[in-house]
Coordinates of C-alpha atoms in Angstrom, one line a residue:
Chain A
M166 CA 59.0 99.1 79.6
E167 CA 61.8 97.6 81.6
V168 CA 65.2 99.3 80.9
S169 CA 68.0 96.7 80.8
I170 CA 71.1 96.9 82.9
A171 CA 73.2 97.1 79.7
S172 CA 71.6 100.4 78.7
Y173 CA 72.4 101.9 82.1
I174 CA 76.0 100.8 81.9
M175 CA 76.3 102.0 78.4
L176 CA 75.0 105.4 79.4
S177 CA 77.3 105.6 82.4
A178 CA 80.3 104.6 80.2
V179 CA 79.5 107.4 77.8
L180 CA 79.2 109.9 80.6
F181 CA 82.4 108.7 82.1
I182 CA 84.3 109.1 78.8
L183 CA 82.8 112.5 78.2
G184 CA 83.9 113.6 81.7
A185 CA 87.4 112.2 81.3
M186 CA 87.8 113.9 77.9
G187 CA 86.5 117.1 79.5
V188 CA 89.3 116.9 82.2
L189 CA 91.9 116.3 79.6
L190 CA 90.8 118.8 77.0
R191 CA 89.2 121.7 78.8
R192 CA 91.5 124.6 80.0
N193 CA 89.1 126.4 82.2
A194 CA 89.4 125.2 85.8
I195 CA 85.6 125.4 86.5
L196 CA 84.9 123.3 83.5
V197 CA 87.5 120.8 84.5
F198 CA 85.8 120.5 87.9
M199 CA 82.4 120.0 86.2
S200 CA 84.0 117.2 84.1
V201 CA 85.4 115.5 87.2
E202 CA 81.9 115.7 88.7
L203 CA 80.5 114.1 85.6
M204 CA 83.0 111.2 86.0
L205 CA 82.0 110.7 89.6
N206 CA 78.3 110.7 88.7
A207 CA 78.9 108.3 85.9
A208 CA 80.3 105.9 88.5
N209 CA 77.3 106.7 90.7
L210 CA 74.9 105.8 88.0
A211 CA 76.7 102.5 87.4
L212 CA 76.7 101.7 91.1
V213 CA 72.9 102.4 91.4
A214 CA 72.2 100.3 88.3
F215 CA 74.3 97.4 89.6
A216 CA 72.6 97.6 93.0
R217 CA 69.2 97.3 91.3
H218 CA 70.5 94.4 89.2
W219 CA 71.8 92.5 92.2
G220 CA 68.7 93.5 94.3
Q221 CA 70.9 94.9 97.1
T222 CA 71.4 98.2 98.9
D223 CA 75.2 98.1 99.0
G224 CA 75.5 100.2 95.8
H225 CA 73.0 102.8 97.1
L226 CA 75.0 103.0 100.3
F227 CA 78.2 103.5 98.3
V228 CA 76.5 106.3 96.2
F229 CA 75.6 108.2 99.4
F230 CA 79.2 108.2 100.5
V231 CA 80.4 109.3 97.0
I232 CA 77.9 112.2 97.0
T233 CA 79.1 113.3 100.4
V234 CA 82.8 113.1 99.4
A235 CA 82.1 114.9 96.1
A236 CA 80.5 117.7 98.0
A237 CA 83.6 118.1 100.2
E238 CA 85.8 117.9 97.1
V239 CA 83.9 120.7 95.3
A240 CA 84.1 122.9 98.4
V241 CA 87.9 122.6 98.5
G242 CA 88.2 122.8 94.7
L243 CA 86.2 126.0 94.4
A244 CA 88.2 127.6 97.3
L245 CA 91.4 126.7 95.5
I246 CA 90.0 128.4 92.3
V247 CA 89.2 131.5 94.3
A248 CA 92.7 131.5 95.8
I249 CA 94.3 131.1 92.4
F250 CA 92.1 133.8 90.9
R251 CA 93.1 136.3 93.6
T252 CA 96.7 136.1 92.7
K253 CA 96.7 135.4 89.0
K254 CA 93.4 137.0 87.8
S255 CA 92.9 133.9 85.7
I256 CA 91.5 130.4 86.1
N257 CA 93.0 129.0 82.9
I258 CA 95.0 126.0 84.0
D259 CA 97.6 126.7 81.3
D260 CA 98.6 129.8 83.3
L261 CA 99.8 127.6 86.1
H262 CA 103.4 127.6 85.3
E263 CA 105.3 129.0 88.3
L264 CA 106.5 125.5 89.1
Q265 CA 108.4 123.8 86.4
G266 CA 111.5 121.8 85.7
Chain B
M69 CA 76.9 88.7 112.5
E70 CA 74.3 91.3 113.5
A71 CA 72.7 89.0 116.1
S72 CA 75.9 88.7 118.1
F73 CA 77.3 92.2 117.6
D74 CA 79.4 93.1 120.6
F75 CA 80.5 96.7 120.6
W76 CA 83.4 96.1 122.9
T77 CA 85.1 93.5 120.8
H78 CA 84.8 95.8 117.8
L79 CA 86.1 98.9 119.5
P80 CA 89.9 98.1 119.6
A81 CA 90.0 98.0 115.8
V82 CA 89.2 101.7 115.6
I83 CA 90.7 103.1 118.8
P84 CA 93.4 105.1 117.0
E85 CA 90.8 106.6 114.6
L86 CA 88.5 107.6 117.5
L87 CA 91.3 109.2 119.5
L88 CA 92.5 111.1 116.4
T89 CA 89.0 112.5 116.1
V90 CA 89.1 113.5 119.7
L91 CA 92.5 115.1 119.3
A92 CA 91.2 117.0 116.2
V93 CA 88.4 118.5 118.3
V94 CA 90.8 119.4 121.1
V95 CA 93.2 121.2 118.7
L96 CA 90.2 123.1 117.2
L97 CA 89.1 124.2 120.6
L98 CA 92.6 125.2 121.7
D99 CA 92.9 127.3 118.5
L100 CA 89.7 129.0 119.3
Y101 CA 90.0 129.6 123.0
G102 CA 93.8 129.2 123.7
G103 CA 94.7 132.8 123.0
K104 CA 97.0 134.1 120.3
E105 CA 100.3 133.8 122.1
N106 CA 99.8 130.1 122.8
R107 CA 99.2 129.1 119.2
R108 CA 102.7 127.7 118.7
N109 CA 102.1 125.3 121.6
I110 CA 99.3 123.7 119.6
A111 CA 102.1 122.1 117.6
F112 CA 103.5 120.4 120.7
V113 CA 100.0 119.3 121.9
S114 CA 99.4 117.7 118.4
A115 CA 102.8 116.1 118.3
I116 CA 102.6 114.6 121.8
G117 CA 98.9 113.6 121.3
L118 CA 99.8 111.9 118.0
A119 CA 102.8 110.2 119.6
A120 CA 100.5 108.9 122.4
I121 CA 98.0 107.7 119.8
A122 CA 100.7 105.9 117.9
V123 CA 101.2 103.6 120.9
T124 CA 97.5 102.6 121.1
P125 CA 97.7 100.1 118.2
L126 CA 100.4 98.3 120.1
I127 CA 98.4 98.2 123.3
W128 CA 95.1 97.1 121.7
G129 CA 96.7 94.9 119.1
P130 CA 95.1 92.5 116.6
S131 CA 93.3 89.5 118.1
E132 CA 91.9 86.2 116.8
Q133 CA 89.0 87.9 115.2
Q134 CA 90.2 90.1 112.3
V135 CA 87.2 91.4 110.5
F136 CA 85.3 94.1 112.3
W137 CA 82.4 96.5 111.8
G138 CA 80.4 94.5 109.4
G139 CA 83.4 93.7 107.2
M140 CA 84.5 97.3 106.8
V141 CA 87.8 96.9 108.7
R142 CA 90.3 94.1 108.8
Y143 CA 92.6 94.8 111.7
D144 CA 95.6 92.5 111.3
L145 CA 99.2 92.8 112.2
I146 CA 100.2 94.5 109.0
A147 CA 97.5 97.1 109.6
Q148 CA 98.9 97.6 113.1
I149 CA 102.4 98.2 111.7
F150 CA 101.2 100.7 109.1
K151 CA 99.1 102.6 111.6
V152 CA 102.0 103.0 114.0
M153 CA 104.2 104.1 111.1
I154 CA 101.7 106.7 109.8
I155 CA 100.8 108.2 113.1
I156 CA 104.4 108.6 114.1
G157 CA 105.1 110.3 110.8
A158 CA 102.2 112.7 111.5
S159 CA 103.6 113.4 115.0
I160 CA 107.0 114.3 113.7
T161 CA 105.5 116.4 111.0
C162 CA 103.7 118.5 113.6
L163 CA 106.8 118.9 115.6
M164 CA 108.6 120.0 112.5
A165 CA 105.9 122.4 111.6
A166 CA 106.3 124.3 114.8
D167 CA 109.4 126.0 113.2
D168 CA 107.7 126.9 110.0
S169 CA 107.2 130.7 110.1
E170 CA 104.2 130.6 107.8
V171 CA 102.1 127.6 109.0
G172 CA 103.5 126.9 112.5
H173 CA 101.3 129.3 114.4
K174 CA 98.1 128.3 112.7
G175 CA 95.9 125.9 114.7
E176 CA 93.9 124.8 111.7
F177 CA 97.1 123.4 110.1
Y178 CA 97.5 120.8 112.8
L179 CA 93.7 120.1 112.7
I180 CA 94.0 119.3 109.0
V181 CA 97.1 117.2 109.4
I182 CA 95.3 115.1 112.1
V183 CA 92.2 114.6 109.9
A184 CA 94.4 113.5 107.0
T185 CA 96.1 111.1 109.4
L186 CA 92.6 109.8 110.3
G187 CA 92.1 108.9 106.6
A188 CA 95.5 107.4 106.3
S189 CA 95.0 105.2 109.3
L190 CA 91.6 104.0 108.0
I191 CA 92.9 102.9 104.7
A192 CA 95.7 100.9 106.3
A193 CA 93.0 98.6 107.6
A194 CA 90.2 99.0 105.1
A195 CA 88.6 95.8 103.9
D196 CA 85.7 97.2 101.9
L197 CA 85.5 99.2 98.7
I198 CA 83.4 101.8 100.4
M199 CA 85.9 102.2 103.2
V200 CA 88.8 102.4 100.8
F201 CA 87.1 105.2 98.9
V202 CA 86.1 107.2 102.0
G203 CA 89.5 106.7 103.6
L204 CA 91.4 107.7 100.5
E205 CA 89.4 110.9 100.1
T206 CA 89.6 111.7 103.9
L207 CA 93.4 111.5 103.3
S208 CA 93.4 113.4 100.0
I209 CA 91.1 116.3 100.5
P210 CA 92.9 117.7 103.5
L211 CA 96.2 117.3 101.6
Y212 CA 94.9 119.5 98.8
I213 CA 94.1 122.2 101.4
L214 CA 97.5 121.7 103.1
A215 CA 99.4 122.0 99.8
A216 CA 97.7 125.4 99.1
F217 CA 98.1 126.5 102.7
R218 CA 100.0 129.7 102.1
R219 CA 97.1 131.4 100.4
D220 CA 99.0 134.5 99.3
D221 CA 101.9 132.6 97.8
E222 CA 101.3 131.9 94.1
R223 CA 103.4 128.8 94.1
S224 CA 101.6 127.3 97.1
S225 CA 98.1 127.8 95.6
E226 CA 99.3 126.6 92.2
S227 CA 100.7 123.4 93.8
G228 CA 97.4 122.8 95.7
M229 CA 95.5 123.3 92.4
K230 CA 97.6 120.9 90.5
Y231 CA 97.4 118.3 93.3
F232 CA 93.7 118.7 93.4
L233 CA 93.2 118.3 89.6
F234 CA 95.3 115.2 89.3
G235 CA 93.8 113.8 92.5
A236 CA 90.2 114.3 91.6
F237 CA 90.7 112.9 88.2
S238 CA 92.5 109.8 89.4
S239 CA 90.0 109.2 92.2
G240 CA 87.2 109.5 89.6
V241 CA 88.8 106.8 87.5
M242 CA 89.4 104.6 90.5
L243 CA 85.8 105.0 91.6
Y244 CA 84.6 103.8 88.2
G245 CA 86.9 100.8 88.7
F246 CA 85.2 100.1 92.0
S247 CA 81.8 100.4 90.5
L248 CA 82.8 97.8 87.9
L249 CA 84.1 95.4 90.5
Y250 CA 80.9 95.8 92.4
G251 CA 78.9 95.3 89.2
F252 CA 80.6 92.0 88.3
T253 CA 80.1 90.5 91.7
G254 CA 77.5 92.3 93.8
E255 CA 80.1 92.4 96.6
T256 CA 81.9 95.4 98.1
N257 CA 84.1 93.5 100.5
I258 CA 87.6 93.1 99.0
Y259 CA 88.1 89.7 100.5
T260 CA 84.9 88.1 99.1
L261 CA 85.1 89.9 95.7
S262 CA 87.5 87.5 94.0
Q263 CA 85.4 84.4 94.9
A264 CA 82.6 85.7 92.8
F265 CA 84.7 86.6 89.8
P266 CA 84.7 83.3 87.9
A267 CA 80.9 83.1 87.9
A268 CA 80.6 86.7 87.0
V269 CA 82.8 87.0 83.9
A270 CA 82.9 83.4 82.7
D271 CA 86.0 83.0 80.5
N272 CA 86.6 86.6 79.5
P273 CA 89.3 88.3 81.6
L274 CA 89.0 91.7 79.8
P275 CA 86.5 93.4 82.1
L276 CA 88.6 92.5 85.1
I277 CA 91.8 93.8 83.4
G278 CA 89.9 97.0 82.8
A279 CA 89.0 97.3 86.4
L280 CA 92.5 96.5 87.5
L281 CA 93.9 99.2 85.3
M282 CA 91.5 101.7 86.7
L283 CA 92.4 100.8 90.3
L284 CA 96.1 101.2 89.4
V285 CA 95.4 104.8 88.2
G286 CA 94.0 105.7 91.6
F287 CA 96.7 104.1 93.6
G288 CA 99.5 105.0 91.2
F289 CA 98.6 108.7 91.7
K290 CA 98.8 108.4 95.5
V291 CA 102.2 106.7 95.5
S292 CA 103.5 108.9 92.6
M293 CA 104.1 106.0 90.2
V294 CA 105.1 106.9 86.6
P295 CA 103.0 107.8 84.5
F296 CA 100.9 109.4 87.2
H297 CA 103.7 111.3 88.9
F298 CA 103.5 114.7 87.2
W299 CA 102.0 116.4 90.3
T300 CA 104.9 115.2 92.5
P301 CA 107.7 117.7 91.8
D302 CA 105.3 120.7 91.6
V303 CA 103.5 119.9 94.8
Y304 CA 106.7 119.0 96.7
E305 CA 108.2 122.4 95.7
G306 CA 105.2 124.6 96.1
A307 CA 103.7 123.2 99.3
P308 CA 105.0 124.3 102.7
T309 CA 107.9 122.0 103.7
P310 CA 106.1 120.2 106.6
V311 CA 103.3 119.3 104.2
T312 CA 105.8 118.0 101.6
A313 CA 107.3 115.8 104.3
Y314 CA 103.9 114.5 105.2
V315 CA 102.9 113.8 101.6
S316 CA 106.1 111.9 101.0
V317 CA 105.9 109.6 104.1
A318 CA 102.5 109.2 105.8
S319 CA 100.3 109.5 102.7
K320 CA 102.7 107.3 100.6
A321 CA 102.9 104.6 103.3
A322 CA 99.2 104.4 103.7
S323 CA 98.7 104.2 100.0
F324 CA 101.2 101.4 99.6
A325 CA 99.5 99.5 102.5
L326 CA 96.3 99.8 100.6
L327 CA 97.9 98.8 97.2
V328 CA 99.4 95.7 98.7
R329 CA 96.2 94.6 100.4
V330 CA 94.0 95.2 97.4
L331 CA 96.2 93.6 94.9
L332 CA 96.6 90.4 97.1
A333 CA 93.0 90.2 98.1
V334 CA 91.1 91.2 94.9
F335 CA 93.5 89.5 92.4
P336 CA 94.9 86.5 94.3
V337 CA 97.2 83.9 92.8
T338 CA 94.3 81.4 92.7
L339 CA 92.3 83.5 90.4
V340 CA 92.4 82.1 86.8
I341 CA 90.0 83.5 84.3
G342 CA 90.0 81.7 80.9
Q343 CA 93.7 81.1 80.2
E344 CA 94.8 84.2 82.1
N345 CA 96.2 84.2 85.6
L346 CA 95.4 87.7 86.7
Q347 CA 98.2 87.7 89.3
T348 CA 100.8 87.1 86.6
L349 CA 99.3 89.9 84.7
W350 CA 99.5 92.5 87.5
V351 CA 102.9 91.3 88.5
N352 CA 104.2 91.9 85.0
L353 CA 102.5 95.2 84.9
V354 CA 103.9 96.4 88.2
S355 CA 107.4 95.2 87.3
V356 CA 107.4 97.3 84.2
L357 CA 106.0 100.3 86.1
A358 CA 108.6 99.8 88.8
I359 CA 111.4 99.9 86.2
V360 CA 110.0 103.0 84.5
T361 CA 109.2 104.8 87.8
M362 CA 112.7 104.4 89.3
T363 CA 114.5 105.2 86.0
I364 CA 112.5 108.3 85.3
G365 CA 112.7 109.5 88.9
N366 CA 116.5 109.0 89.0
V367 CA 117.2 110.5 85.6
L368 CA 115.2 113.6 86.2
A369 CA 116.6 114.0 89.7
L370 CA 120.1 114.4 88.2
R371 CA 119.5 117.9 86.8
Q372 CA 117.6 119.4 89.7
T373 CA 119.0 122.5 91.4
N374 CA 116.2 123.0 94.0
I375 CA 116.6 120.6 97.0
K376 CA 112.8 120.1 97.4
R377 CA 112.5 119.2 93.8
L378 CA 115.4 116.9 94.0
L379 CA 113.8 115.1 96.9
A380 CA 110.6 114.9 94.9
Y381 CA 112.2 113.1 92.1
S382 CA 114.1 111.0 94.6
S383 CA 110.8 110.0 96.2
I384 CA 109.4 109.0 92.8
A385 CA 112.5 106.8 92.4
Q386 CA 112.0 105.4 95.9
A387 CA 108.4 104.5 95.0
G388 CA 109.9 102.6 92.1
Y389 CA 112.0 100.5 94.5
V390 CA 109.0 99.8 96.7
L391 CA 107.1 98.6 93.5
V392 CA 109.9 96.1 93.0
G393 CA 108.9 94.6 96.3
V394 CA 105.2 94.7 95.4
A395 CA 106.0 92.9 92.1
A396 CA 107.9 90.3 94.1
M397 CA 104.8 89.4 96.0
Q398 CA 104.0 86.9 93.2
S399 CA 106.2 84.4 95.1
Q400 CA 103.6 84.5 97.9
S401 CA 106.4 84.7 100.4
D402 CA 106.1 86.9 103.4
Y403 CA 109.6 88.2 102.7
S404 CA 108.4 90.5 99.9
V405 CA 105.5 92.1 101.8
A406 CA 107.8 92.4 104.9
S407 CA 110.5 94.2 102.7
V408 CA 107.9 96.7 101.5
A409 CA 106.7 97.4 105.1
F410 CA 110.3 97.7 106.3
Y411 CA 111.3 100.0 103.5
L412 CA 108.3 102.3 104.2
L413 CA 109.1 102.3 107.9
M414 CA 112.7 103.4 107.4
Y415 CA 111.7 105.8 104.6
T416 CA 109.3 107.6 107.0
F417 CA 112.2 108.5 109.4
T418 CA 114.7 109.1 106.6
N419 CA 112.5 111.5 104.6
L420 CA 111.2 113.4 107.7
G421 CA 114.9 113.9 108.7
A422 CA 115.8 115.2 105.3
F423 CA 112.8 117.6 105.1
A424 CA 113.4 118.9 108.6
G425 CA 116.9 119.9 107.5
V426 CA 115.5 121.5 104.4
L427 CA 112.9 123.4 106.5
I428 CA 115.5 124.9 108.8
F429 CA 117.8 125.7 106.0
S430 CA 115.2 127.5 104.0
E431 CA 113.7 129.3 107.0
T432 CA 117.1 130.8 107.8
T433 CA 118.4 131.6 104.4
G434 CA 115.1 131.9 102.4
S435 CA 116.7 129.7 99.7
E436 CA 116.0 126.2 98.6
N437 CA 118.9 126.0 96.1
I438 CA 121.3 123.2 96.5
K439 CA 124.3 125.4 95.8
D440 CA 123.3 127.8 98.7
M441 CA 123.8 124.8 101.0
G442 CA 127.5 125.2 100.6
G443 CA 129.4 125.3 103.9
L444 CA 126.5 124.0 105.9
S445 CA 128.8 121.9 107.9
R446 CA 130.5 125.0 109.2
R447 CA 127.3 126.9 109.7
N448 CA 125.8 124.2 111.8
P449 CA 127.6 120.8 112.0
W450 CA 124.7 119.0 113.7
L451 CA 122.3 120.0 111.0
A452 CA 124.7 119.0 108.3
L453 CA 125.3 115.7 110.1
G454 CA 121.5 115.0 110.4
M455 CA 121.0 115.7 106.7
T456 CA 124.0 113.6 105.8
I457 CA 122.5 110.6 107.7
A458 CA 119.2 111.1 106.0
I459 CA 120.7 111.4 102.5
L460 CA 123.0 108.4 103.1
S461 CA 119.9 106.4 104.0
L462 CA 118.1 107.6 100.9
A463 CA 121.2 106.5 98.8
G464 CA 121.3 103.2 100.6
I465 CA 124.7 103.3 102.2
P466 CA 125.3 101.6 105.5
P467 CA 125.1 102.1 108.5
A468 CA 122.0 104.1 107.5
A469 CA 118.7 102.2 107.3
G470 CA 118.3 102.7 103.6
F471 CA 120.9 100.0 103.0
F472 CA 118.8 97.2 104.7
G473 CA 115.7 98.7 103.1
K474 CA 117.0 98.2 99.6
F475 CA 118.8 95.0 100.5
Y476 CA 115.5 93.3 101.6
L477 CA 113.6 94.7 98.6
F478 CA 116.1 93.5 96.0
T479 CA 116.5 90.1 97.8
A480 CA 112.8 89.7 97.7
A481 CA 113.0 90.2 93.9
V482 CA 115.8 87.7 93.6
N483 CA 113.8 85.2 95.7
A484 CA 110.9 85.6 93.3
N485 CA 113.1 84.8 90.4
M486 CA 113.0 88.3 89.1
V487 CA 116.8 88.7 88.8
L488 CA 116.6 91.2 85.9
L489 CA 114.3 93.5 87.9
A490 CA 116.8 93.3 90.8
I491 CA 119.7 94.2 88.5
I492 CA 117.9 97.2 87.0
A493 CA 117.0 98.3 90.5
V494 CA 120.7 98.1 91.7
L495 CA 121.8 100.0 88.6
N496 CA 119.3 102.7 89.4
A497 CA 120.5 102.9 93.0
I498 CA 124.0 103.5 91.6
V499 CA 122.8 106.3 89.4
A500 CA 121.0 107.8 92.4
L501 CA 124.3 107.8 94.4
Y502 CA 125.5 110.6 92.1
Y503 CA 122.9 113.2 93.0
Y504 CA 122.7 112.2 96.7
L505 CA 126.5 112.5 97.1
I506 CA 126.6 115.8 95.4
V507 CA 124.3 117.3 98.1
I508 CA 126.7 115.9 100.8
K509 CA 129.7 117.3 98.9
V510 CA 128.1 120.7 98.7
M511 CA 127.4 120.7 102.4
Y512 CA 130.9 119.7 103.5
V513 CA 133.2 121.0 100.8
D514 CA 131.7 123.9 98.9
R515 CA 131.4 127.5 99.9
S516 CA 128.5 129.8 99.4
Q517 CA 127.4 133.4 99.8
Y518 CA 125.8 132.5 103.2
D519 CA 129.0 130.9 104.5
S520 CA 129.5 133.3 107.5
Q521 CA 125.9 133.1 108.6
S522 CA 125.4 130.5 111.3
I523 CA 122.1 128.5 111.5
A524 CA 120.5 128.1 114.9
L525 CA 118.4 125.0 115.7
S526 CA 115.4 125.4 117.9
R527 CA 114.6 122.7 120.4
S528 CA 111.8 121.1 118.4
T529 CA 114.0 120.8 115.3
L530 CA 116.8 119.4 117.4
W531 CA 114.3 116.7 118.6
V532 CA 113.1 116.0 115.1
I533 CA 116.6 115.7 113.6
G534 CA 117.9 113.8 116.6
L535 CA 115.0 111.3 116.7
T536 CA 114.9 110.6 113.0
S537 CA 118.8 110.2 112.8
I538 CA 118.8 107.8 115.8
A539 CA 115.9 105.8 114.2
V540 CA 117.6 105.7 110.9
L541 CA 120.9 104.5 112.4
L542 CA 119.1 102.0 114.6
L543 CA 117.1 100.5 111.8
G544 CA 120.3 100.3 109.8
T545 CA 122.2 98.3 112.4
F546 CA 120.7 96.4 115.4
G547 CA 117.1 97.3 114.7
A548 CA 116.9 96.0 111.2
Q549 CA 116.4 92.3 112.0
P550 CA 113.8 92.7 114.8
F551 CA 111.8 95.2 112.8
F552 CA 112.0 93.0 109.7
D553 CA 110.8 90.0 111.7
W554 CA 107.9 92.0 113.0
A555 CA 107.0 93.0 109.5
A556 CA 107.3 89.4 108.4
Q557 CA 104.8 88.3 111.0
G558 CA 102.5 91.0 109.7
A559 CA 103.0 89.8 106.2
Q560 CA 102.0 86.3 107.2
A561 CA 98.8 87.7 108.6
L562 CA 98.1 89.4 105.3
L563 CA 98.9 86.5 103.1
A564 CA 96.9 84.0 105.2
L565 CA 93.6 85.1 103.8

């Protein structure tokens, strides 16, 4: 059975919204990162689905770059969490309130 | 295109980027094998190397052919101008960092600055959504590291974390916008995208408006546009001062270059979907955002006591002024684009000068409070003079360059029949005078507990403050017209799609 492009886009939109809500509502830094990854992968899914729809490889190419960038981003993000945890013993983002005003 | 691909004609478009990569490797090796006592010299190697690379776009300038590397890069005159601006900004940042006791002797700091500059330089000429995304992330990810560079300092890692969270979220939203644009058209090149729009979305502009809003989230974050500005004050305060300076100039200039290019190319004036002219739509949107951005920036700046936080809110307000010029692009005149480019050029020198002063002040006294700057004119008159020139330029008072910067921007708005926008911008500039002049008053009139303690300037700081002050004064007097004309030529290249 052929899955239509609309179904893919619907799924990617749902994933994207779930990710965005996760970023806005979650307080644990690791979970926030996972939500960001979900947003990026929702975009990836849309890109791949569109690439198939148009019968091209541009979308696939884009996805490879996004995956690479996301990997770099996670590496930096996790390092930042470790740095925060060393000084604060907490990764709750509500505890980040040294800087205010 | 593939059949007649000639490597040597495509090379000039990426010479600065290639040389930046080479410089990054050189810095890495110097850090590894150069020995501990020579670490501080890496700052000078990076600064001189970057200054040399900043000249290369002038030597290998744009040619007849403008699209290179399979449509990834569009190397035109406006890209050339922004590349020079960005790389000079990075060079001065490295020179400034030499005096920072916490980051100045670390080779990897300069390495990361150079890599971020590579990304900034790429997006100044990016002509493809893939390139835009990769370039933006090559700029952003190093900046997250730089903001959190003082690992043991709670405030620094906190600022890095906040920068990262906001940045990753907004780039996720922007990427989804890109995927929608690709989905509508099957194109990733920003210059061919818009031609495929009418066939793709028929008479319904809503999907395109959605994509436009998503793009604005990503770019709005980078240029600290309200309502995506929340990271700005925290990152500016927590990050090491050279990093703050870099974020406020090079990163912002590159992002504005990209914003201008993408808005003009993807949503051109000719694009009418249904009844809706998309350019009118984004012009109205950007006008409102410009008003909100400058007003909120200026109002919140009024009650700041920390000089870095003050400059953070001031930079939000300045982004609002630039957005006035972006909104004025609806007139399709080269004047508005040129005013944006000129403003960012003079802002590069102005803000670097201001932050160099702040760096030396906080290195000597350990304080970033405005009231502790009392008596600065007696503790070091040259430092106070340099800071005064920078602050006058931020406030837009002649003979500093900020006057012409604002003059061109607001004239562009008037030329585009946006008189109300220009009036609001002028009123904002008057409000801003208050907090800028207070800093000058504190430096020259007030006294503080540190009054007897003199401040010594190292040779590199003297260079930074001297160079930026001269540049600011030059751009505010004789230099204004030639540089504006240069920018106007670049603007014509951008508008002639």
